[in-house]
Amino acid sequence: MFIKKRPSWALSQSEITPESVYLNRRQFMSGSVAVAAGLSIPGLLPAAELPVQGKSLNFVPMPDYSTAEEKTPFKDVAQYNNFYEFGTGKGDPARYAEEMTVDPWSLGVEGECEQPGEYALEDLLKPHEYQERVYRLRCVEAWSMVIPWIGVPLADILKRLQPTSRAKYVYFETLHDPDQMRGQRSLFSTIDWPYQEGLRMDEAMNELSFLAVGLYGKTLPKQNGAPIRLVVPWKYGFKSIKSIVKIRFQEERPETTWEMIAPQEYGFYANVNPEVDHPRWSQKRERRLPSGLLSPNWMETVKFNGYGEQVAHLYKDMDLRKFF
Ligand code: MTE
């Protein structure tokens, strides 16, 4: 039985630990007896546990698909995460995702396509050249990052699987393995596992939709969704599902995790949109990480996260207040 507990992003802003408290605790933790005593405060990692980077990858930089904005440092990208399979604190994924094995890895392909089956990850990726794309990532919680991803356009992989004319949506699913994912063992979990997401077929085939296998030139840290995760840069981060084990082509719109939890707050489309506030907080601004007390780094949020030129046509006849 799932005991409903509100997720961190469902808390009102005053309930969230203020940055100042966070930073002070962090400074305290980094050089102090608390570290030696092994105390753990959710959301924090002692400096000694900085995540190590993975294996180097060969890739082609794609300047046409990359923002020139300053990249978020690796340590923030790999230490400030949402990956509820490992806990709800921002530092939990970096601390516990090591408990997940990502090699070997395979993906099941099902539904409305000509090439269903179980694919070893390397077979799925083999024909493709890796690209590097520096994308903005905007979380629904109103923070954002700029991340140099390595991967393959989602459309290139989906085309090889040959969707039929009945395929109107693509569904994605994350690994469900409570032995390896401590968040899935928790009695207080909000989520009915596995984490699931989906895109309309034309969204999935858009040139920006990306399957990432790495970041900062190396294989993905486990906390960022190793060994393969979705990146949909014009949508709130929760659409960018991690550690994918299943792809299904289907005629009906799939049920998606956050929409199932709170349909009045999180929609299927989840396009970044400063004109449509979350019922409990504004979406007009975002905190670009790294952000601190003295330089919170607030900036205006841009519709479709700044990717309107590439994606606005997908929604031209839709009321985005209704289909949020
Ligand atoms: N995928 C899974 N399986 N589980 C999750 O909890 N969180 C989402 C998304 N993908 C999540 C997930 C959310 S809310 C965000 S903002 C991004 O992952 C965060 O990606 P990052 O930690 O690599 O920055």
PDB file of N, CA and C in Angstrom, residues 148-187:
ATOM      1  N   PRO A 148      25.767  19.781 -20.781  1.00  0.00           N
ATOM      2  CA  PRO A 148      26.266  19.232 -22.042  1.00  0.00           C
ATOM      3  C   PRO A 148      26.014  17.716 -22.112  1.00  0.00           C
ATOM      4  N   TRP A 149      24.931  17.343 -22.776  1.00  0.00           N
ATOM      5  CA  TRP A 149      24.554  15.924 -22.875  1.00  0.00           C
ATOM      6  C   TRP A 149      25.273  15.255 -24.041  1.00  0.00           C
ATOM      7  N   ILE A 150      25.525  13.974 -23.929  1.00  0.00           N
ATOM      8  CA  ILE A 150      26.012  13.158 -25.048  1.00  0.00           C
ATOM      9  C   ILE A 150      24.936  12.122 -25.335  1.00  0.00           C
ATOM     10  N   GLY A 151      24.609  11.926 -26.597  1.00  0.00           N
ATOM     11  CA  GLY A 151      23.589  10.929 -26.907  1.00  0.00           C
ATOM     12  C   GLY A 151      23.216  10.912 -28.364  1.00  0.00           C
ATOM     13  N   VAL A 152      21.983  10.465 -28.602  1.00  0.00           N
ATOM     14  CA  VAL A 152      21.501  10.202 -29.956  1.00  0.00           C
ATOM     15  C   VAL A 152      20.108  10.822 -30.068  1.00  0.00           C
ATOM     16  N   PRO A 153      19.776  11.435 -31.226  1.00  0.00           N
ATOM     17  CA  PRO A 153      18.409  11.934 -31.374  1.00  0.00           C
ATOM     18  C   PRO A 153      17.406  10.787 -31.183  1.00  0.00           C
ATOM     19  N   LEU A 154      16.381  11.033 -30.384  1.00  0.00           N
ATOM     20  CA  LEU A 154      15.376   9.991 -30.131  1.00  0.00           C
ATOM     21  C   LEU A 154      14.771   9.507 -31.448  1.00  0.00           C
ATOM     22  N   ALA A 155      14.518  10.430 -32.379  1.00  0.00           N
ATOM     23  CA  ALA A 155      13.877  10.057 -33.648  1.00  0.00           C
ATOM     24  C   ALA A 155      14.690   9.010 -34.397  1.00  0.00           C
ATOM     25  N   ASP A 156      16.017   9.107 -34.347  1.00  0.00           N
ATOM     26  CA  ASP A 156      16.859   8.155 -35.091  1.00  0.00           C
ATOM     27  C   ASP A 156      16.654   6.727 -34.582  1.00  0.00           C
ATOM     28  N   ILE A 157      16.515   6.582 -33.277  1.00  0.00           N
ATOM     29  CA  ILE A 157      16.297   5.251 -32.695  1.00  0.00           C
ATOM     30  C   ILE A 157      14.873   4.789 -32.997  1.00  0.00           C
ATOM     31  N   LEU A 158      13.900   5.674 -32.793  1.00  0.00           N
ATOM     32  CA  LEU A 158      12.498   5.269 -32.992  1.00  0.00           C
ATOM     33  C   LEU A 158      12.252   4.853 -34.445  1.00  0.00           C
ATOM     34  N   LYS A 159      12.856   5.557 -35.395  1.00  0.00           N
ATOM     35  CA  LYS A 159      12.654   5.199 -36.814  1.00  0.00           C
ATOM     36  C   LYS A 159      13.126   3.779 -37.084  1.00  0.00           C
ATOM     37  N   ARG A 160      14.233   3.377 -36.476  1.00  0.00           N
ATOM     38  CA  ARG A 160      14.735   2.004 -36.686  1.00  0.00           C
ATOM     39  C   ARG A 160      13.766   0.969 -36.151  1.00  0.00           C
ATOM     40  N   LEU A 161      12.968   1.334 -35.188  1.00  0.00           N
ATOM     41  CA  LEU A 161      12.012   0.384 -34.600  1.00  0.00           C
ATOM     42  C   LEU A 161      10.724   0.327 -35.424  1.00  0.00           C
ATOM     43  N   GLN A 162      10.610   1.186 -36.404  1.00  0.00           N
ATOM     44  CA  GLN A 162       9.520   1.211 -37.382  1.00  0.00           C
ATOM     45  C   GLN A 162       8.113   1.227 -36.762  1.00  0.00           C
ATOM     46  N   PRO A 163       7.750   2.378 -36.194  1.00  0.00           N
ATOM     47  CA  PRO A 163       6.388   2.500 -35.673  1.00  0.00           C
ATOM     48  C   PRO A 163       5.348   2.310 -36.785  1.00  0.00           C
ATOM     49  N   THR A 164       4.218   1.707 -36.454  1.00  0.00           N
ATOM     50  CA  THR A 164       3.140   1.545 -37.431  1.00  0.00           C
ATOM     51  C   THR A 164       2.319   2.841 -37.471  1.00  0.00           C
ATOM     52  N   SER A 165       1.356   2.890 -38.397  1.00  0.00           N
ATOM     53  CA  SER A 165       0.533   4.105 -38.512  1.00  0.00           C
ATOM     54  C   SER A 165      -0.380   4.268 -37.294  1.00  0.00           C
ATOM     55  N   ARG A 166      -0.551   3.215 -36.527  1.00  0.00           N
ATOM     56  CA  ARG A 166      -1.397   3.326 -35.319  1.00  0.00           C
ATOM     57  C   ARG A 166      -0.637   3.911 -34.120  1.00  0.00           C
ATOM     58  N   ALA A 167       0.659   4.032 -34.242  1.00  0.00           N
ATOM     59  CA  ALA A 167       1.450   4.560 -33.117  1.00  0.00           C
ATOM     60  C   ALA A 167       1.254   6.074 -33.018  1.00  0.00           C
ATOM     61  N   LYS A 168       0.513   6.495 -32.002  1.00  0.00           N
ATOM     62  CA  LYS A 168       0.259   7.936 -31.819  1.00  0.00           C
ATOM     63  C   LYS A 168       1.082   8.506 -30.654  1.00  0.00           C
ATOM     64  N   TYR A 169       1.519   7.621 -29.783  1.00  0.00           N
ATOM     65  CA  TYR A 169       2.286   8.033 -28.590  1.00  0.00           C
ATOM     66  C   TYR A 169       3.427   7.042 -28.347  1.00  0.00           C
ATOM     67  N   VAL A 170       4.443   7.515 -27.637  1.00  0.00           N
ATOM     68  CA  VAL A 170       5.508   6.616 -27.163  1.00  0.00           C
ATOM     69  C   VAL A 170       5.525   6.680 -25.640  1.00  0.00           C
ATOM     70  N   TYR A 171       5.590   5.497 -25.051  1.00  0.00           N
ATOM     71  CA  TYR A 171       5.600   5.364 -23.591  1.00  0.00           C
ATOM     72  C   TYR A 171       6.996   4.892 -23.175  1.00  0.00           C
ATOM     73  N   PHE A 172       7.480   5.413 -22.047  1.00  0.00           N
ATOM     74  CA  PHE A 172       8.789   5.020 -21.520  1.00  0.00           C
ATOM     75  C   PHE A 172       8.638   4.597 -20.054  1.00  0.00           C
ATOM     76  N   GLU A 173       9.457   3.664 -19.670  1.00  0.00           N
ATOM     77  CA  GLU A 173       9.382   3.175 -18.284  1.00  0.00           C
ATOM     78  C   GLU A 173      10.793   3.037 -17.715  1.00  0.00           C
ATOM     79  N   THR A 174      10.927   3.385 -16.440  1.00  0.00           N
ATOM     80  CA  THR A 174      12.206   3.246 -15.712  1.00  0.00           C
ATOM     81  C   THR A 174      12.291   1.863 -15.070  1.00  0.00           C
ATOM     82  N   LEU A 175      13.507   1.430 -14.814  1.00  0.00           N
ATOM     83  CA  LEU A 175      13.735   0.173 -14.089  1.00  0.00           C
ATOM     84  C   LEU A 175      12.902   0.120 -12.802  1.00  0.00           C
ATOM     85  N   HIS A 176      12.297  -1.037 -12.555  1.00  0.00           N
ATOM     86  CA  HIS A 176      11.617  -1.252 -11.279  1.00  0.00           C
ATOM     87  C   HIS A 176      12.325  -2.400 -10.574  1.00  0.00           C
ATOM     88  N   ASP A 177      13.139  -2.084  -9.590  1.00  0.00           N
ATOM     89  CA  ASP A 177      13.899  -3.106  -8.883  1.00  0.00           C
ATOM     90  C   ASP A 177      14.178  -2.627  -7.459  1.00  0.00           C
ATOM     91  N   PRO A 178      13.229  -2.914  -6.567  1.00  0.00           N
ATOM     92  CA  PRO A 178      13.381  -2.413  -5.190  1.00  0.00           C
ATOM     93  C   PRO A 178      14.667  -2.884  -4.515  1.00  0.00           C
ATOM     94  N   ASP A 179      15.249  -4.011  -4.973  1.00  0.00           N
ATOM     95  CA  ASP A 179      16.500  -4.460  -4.356  1.00  0.00           C
ATOM     96  C   ASP A 179      17.627  -3.470  -4.611  1.00  0.00           C
ATOM     97  N   GLN A 180      17.558  -2.822  -5.768  1.00  0.00           N
ATOM     98  CA  GLN A 180      18.634  -1.896  -6.142  1.00  0.00           C
ATOM     99  C   GLN A 180      18.255  -0.439  -5.911  1.00  0.00           C
ATOM    100  N   MET A 181      16.946  -0.190  -5.795  1.00  0.00           N
ATOM    101  CA  MET A 181      16.481   1.197  -5.715  1.00  0.00           C
ATOM    102  C   MET A 181      15.750   1.391  -4.394  1.00  0.00           C
ATOM    103  N   ARG A 182      16.453   1.984  -3.438  1.00  0.00           N
ATOM    104  CA  ARG A 182      15.909   2.025  -2.077  1.00  0.00           C
ATOM    105  C   ARG A 182      14.638   2.860  -1.967  1.00  0.00           C
ATOM    106  N   GLY A 183      14.463   3.832  -2.871  1.00  0.00           N
ATOM    107  CA  GLY A 183      13.237   4.641  -2.842  1.00  0.00           C
ATOM    108  C   GLY A 183      12.009   3.798  -3.161  1.00  0.00           C
ATOM    109  N   GLN A 184      12.212   2.735  -3.932  1.00  0.00           N
ATOM    110  CA  GLN A 184      11.091   1.857  -4.278  1.00  0.00           C
ATOM    111  C   GLN A 184      10.751   0.912  -3.125  1.00  0.00           C
ATOM    112  N   ARG A 185      11.635   0.825  -2.134  1.00  0.00           N
ATOM    113  CA  ARG A 185      11.339   0.007  -0.949  1.00  0.00           C
ATOM    114  C   ARG A 185      10.636   0.832   0.123  1.00  0.00           C
ATOM    115  N   SER A 186      10.639   2.149  -0.059  1.00  0.00           N
ATOM    116  CA  SER A 186      10.125   3.011   0.995  1.00  0.00           C
ATOM    117  C   SER A 186       8.612   2.904   1.155  1.00  0.00           C
ATOM    118  N   LEU A 187       8.176   2.811   2.394  1.00  0.00           N
ATOM    119  CA  LEU A 187       6.734   2.737   2.674  1.00  0.00           C
ATOM    120  C   LEU A 187       6.074   4.091   2.478  1.00  0.00           C
TER     121      LEU A 187
END
